[in-house]
Amino acid sequence: MAVDWALTAVFAALVLPCVLRLVRLDYARLGHRVRHGDLAELLLVVAMVAMVSPVGGPIPAAGWQAVLALTTGWFAVAWWRTRTCAHHALSAAAMLYMVTAMPHGGRDHGPWLTMSAMEARLALPLIAVVAAGYFVLDAAWTGVLVVRGAAIAGADPGSGQASRAVCRAAMGAGMGYLLLASAL
């Protein structure tokens, strides 16, 4: 239970930099792709808070499935067109997998999205292990870039690159942990 609350606090803390970027950044200058990425990151962080919180979230699992399916589709099309946004498409797809593959309808948590109450493991655990591998490697690589300063080298100081990189590393590590913990 302590791990669930700690993860809830970490993911909830990531909401603030996402919101601050959306409020403060000049998206006319940075472009619509950056705005879409920041919006997707906020949505995924909120979904993670709902998933790991021991009390669950106010939106049933079916609602999150719809939102995450649309997000996955949006970023998959963006990736197909511009060869960017692949990470957001994979993140949304992994979240959709977690919501869909977790046991639903039991007396543990009813229709609400609560991973902490799960007694059983995710369906198709091999998908979870592969996705976890991707997110852990991505988090480690992004973390190395942040520590070296390469993620923000040459970036415009007002572009939010440092905040975005730290959030990506924290989200990747958290998603990797959740996927592995739920699959094994």
Coordinates of C-alpha atoms in Angstrom, one line a residue:
M1 CA 0.0 0.0 0.0
A2 CA 2.9 2.4 0.7
V3 CA 4.3 1.9 -2.8
D4 CA 0.9 2.7 -4.3
W5 CA 0.7 5.9 -2.4
A6 CA 4.3 6.8 -3.2
L7 CA 3.6 6.2 -6.9
T8 CA 0.4 8.2 -6.7
A9 CA 2.4 11.1 -5.2
V10 CA 5.1 10.9 -7.8
F11 CA 2.7 10.9 -10.7
A12 CA 0.5 13.6 -9.2
A13 CA 3.6 15.7 -8.8
L14 CA 4.2 15.4 -12.6
V15 CA 0.9 17.0 -13.3
L16 CA 2.3 20.4 -12.2
P17 CA 5.1 20.7 -14.8
C18 CA 2.7 19.5 -17.5
V19 CA 0.2 22.2 -16.6
L20 CA 2.8 24.9 -16.2
R21 CA 4.2 24.1 -19.7
L22 CA 0.7 24.3 -21.2
V23 CA 0.0 27.6 -19.5
R24 CA 3.4 29.3 -20.0
L25 CA 4.8 28.1 -23.3
D26 CA 4.4 30.0 -26.6
Y27 CA 3.0 27.2 -28.8
A28 CA 2.7 29.6 -31.7
R29 CA 6.5 29.6 -31.8
L30 CA 7.1 26.0 -30.6
G31 CA 4.5 24.4 -32.9
H32 CA 1.4 22.3 -32.6
R33 CA 3.4 19.1 -32.2
V34 CA 4.9 20.3 -29.0
R35 CA 1.5 21.4 -27.7
H36 CA -0.1 18.0 -28.6
G37 CA 2.8 16.2 -26.9
D38 CA 2.4 18.3 -23.7
L39 CA -1.4 17.6 -23.7
A40 CA -0.8 13.9 -24.2
E41 CA 1.7 13.8 -21.4
L42 CA -0.8 15.5 -19.1
L43 CA -3.5 13.0 -20.0
L44 CA -1.2 10.1 -19.5
V45 CA 0.0 11.4 -16.1
V46 CA -3.6 11.8 -14.9
A47 CA -4.4 8.3 -16.1
M48 CA -1.4 6.9 -14.2
V49 CA -2.6 8.7 -11.1
A50 CA -6.0 7.1 -11.5
M51 CA -4.5 3.7 -12.1
V52 CA -2.1 3.6 -9.1
S53 CA -4.1 5.4 -6.6
P54 CA -5.5 3.0 -3.9
V55 CA -8.8 4.9 -4.1
G56 CA -9.1 4.6 -7.8
G57 CA -10.3 7.3 -10.1
P58 CA -13.6 9.0 -10.9
I59 CA -13.7 7.6 -14.5
P60 CA -14.5 3.9 -15.1
A61 CA -12.0 1.8 -17.0
A62 CA -14.2 1.9 -20.1
G63 CA -13.9 5.7 -20.2
W64 CA -10.1 5.5 -19.9
Q65 CA -10.1 2.8 -22.7
A66 CA -12.0 5.2 -25.0
V67 CA -9.7 8.2 -24.2
L68 CA -6.5 6.1 -24.5
A69 CA -7.7 4.5 -27.8
L70 CA -8.3 7.9 -29.3
T71 CA -4.9 9.2 -28.0
T72 CA -3.1 6.1 -29.4
G73 CA -4.8 6.6 -32.8
W74 CA -4.0 10.3 -32.9
F75 CA -0.3 9.8 -32.2
A76 CA -0.1 6.7 -34.5
V77 CA -1.4 8.8 -37.3
A78 CA 1.0 11.7 -36.4
W79 CA 3.9 9.2 -36.4
W80 CA 2.8 7.8 -39.8
R81 CA 2.6 11.3 -41.3
T82 CA 5.7 12.9 -39.8
R83 CA 7.8 10.2 -38.2
T84 CA 7.5 12.0 -34.9
C85 CA 5.4 11.3 -31.8
A86 CA 6.2 7.5 -31.8
H87 CA 7.0 7.7 -28.0
H88 CA 3.6 9.2 -27.3
A89 CA 1.8 6.6 -29.5
L90 CA 3.7 3.8 -27.7
S91 CA 3.0 5.3 -24.2
A92 CA -0.8 5.6 -25.0
A93 CA -0.8 2.1 -26.4
A94 CA 0.9 0.7 -23.3
M95 CA -1.6 2.5 -21.0
L96 CA -4.5 1.2 -23.1
Y97 CA -3.0 -2.3 -22.8
M98 CA -2.7 -1.9 -19.0
V99 CA -6.3 -0.7 -18.7
T100 CA -7.7 -3.4 -21.0
A101 CA -5.5 -6.3 -19.7
M102 CA -6.2 -5.8 -16.1
P103 CA -9.0 -7.8 -14.6
H104 CA -12.3 -5.9 -14.6
G105 CA -15.7 -6.4 -13.1
G106 CA -14.6 -8.3 -10.0
R107 CA -15.6 -7.3 -6.5
D108 CA -12.1 -6.0 -6.0
H109 CA -12.7 -2.6 -7.6
G110 CA -15.8 -2.9 -9.8
P111 CA -15.6 -0.8 -13.0
W112 CA -13.1 1.7 -11.5
L113 CA -9.6 1.8 -12.5
T114 CA -7.4 0.6 -9.6
M115 CA -4.3 -1.4 -10.1
S116 CA -3.5 -1.6 -6.4
A117 CA -6.6 -3.8 -5.8
M118 CA -5.7 -6.3 -8.5
E119 CA -5.4 -9.9 -7.3
A120 CA -4.7 -11.4 -10.7
R121 CA -2.0 -10.4 -13.2
L122 CA -2.4 -8.7 -16.6
A123 CA -3.4 -10.7 -19.5
L124 CA -0.7 -11.5 -22.1
P125 CA 2.2 -10.7 -19.7
L126 CA 4.8 -11.0 -22.6
I127 CA 3.4 -7.7 -24.0
A128 CA 3.9 -6.1 -20.6
V129 CA 7.5 -7.3 -20.3
V130 CA 8.4 -6.0 -23.7
A131 CA 6.8 -2.7 -23.1
A132 CA 8.4 -2.4 -19.7
G133 CA 11.8 -3.1 -21.4
Y134 CA 11.2 -0.2 -23.8
F135 CA 10.1 2.2 -21.0
V136 CA 12.9 1.4 -18.7
L137 CA 15.5 1.8 -21.4
D138 CA 13.9 5.0 -22.6
A139 CA 13.8 6.3 -19.0
A140 CA 17.5 5.4 -18.5
W141 CA 18.5 7.0 -21.7
T142 CA 16.5 10.2 -21.1
G143 CA 17.9 10.3 -17.5
V144 CA 21.5 10.1 -18.9
L145 CA 20.7 12.9 -21.3
V146 CA 19.2 15.1 -18.5
V147 CA 22.2 14.5 -16.2
R148 CA 24.7 15.3 -19.1
G149 CA 22.6 18.3 -20.0
A150 CA 22.3 17.0 -23.6
A151 CA 18.5 17.1 -23.5
I152 CA 18.6 20.8 -23.0
A153 CA 21.8 21.8 -24.8
G154 CA 21.1 24.2 -27.6
A155 CA 17.4 24.4 -26.6
D156 CA 15.6 27.6 -26.2
P157 CA 15.5 28.4 -22.4
G158 CA 11.8 28.9 -22.6
S159 CA 11.0 25.8 -24.5
G160 CA 10.3 23.5 -21.6
Q161 CA 12.8 20.9 -22.8
A162 CA 14.3 20.2 -19.3
S163 CA 10.9 19.8 -17.7
R164 CA 9.7 17.6 -20.6
A165 CA 12.8 15.4 -20.3
V166 CA 12.5 14.9 -16.5
C167 CA 8.8 14.1 -16.9
R168 CA 9.6 11.6 -19.6
A169 CA 12.2 9.8 -17.5
A170 CA 10.0 9.7 -14.4
M171 CA 6.9 8.5 -16.4
G172 CA 9.0 5.9 -18.3
A173 CA 10.5 4.5 -15.0
G174 CA 7.0 4.4 -13.4
M175 CA 5.4 2.7 -16.4
G176 CA 8.2 0.2 -16.6
Y177 CA 7.8 -0.6 -12.9
L178 CA 4.0 -0.9 -13.2
L179 CA 4.1 -3.1 -16.3
L180 CA 6.6 -5.5 -14.7
A181 CA 4.9 -5.6 -11.3
S182 CA 1.6 -6.3 -13.0
A183 CA 2.8 -9.0 -15.4
L184 CA 5.1 -11.0 -13.1

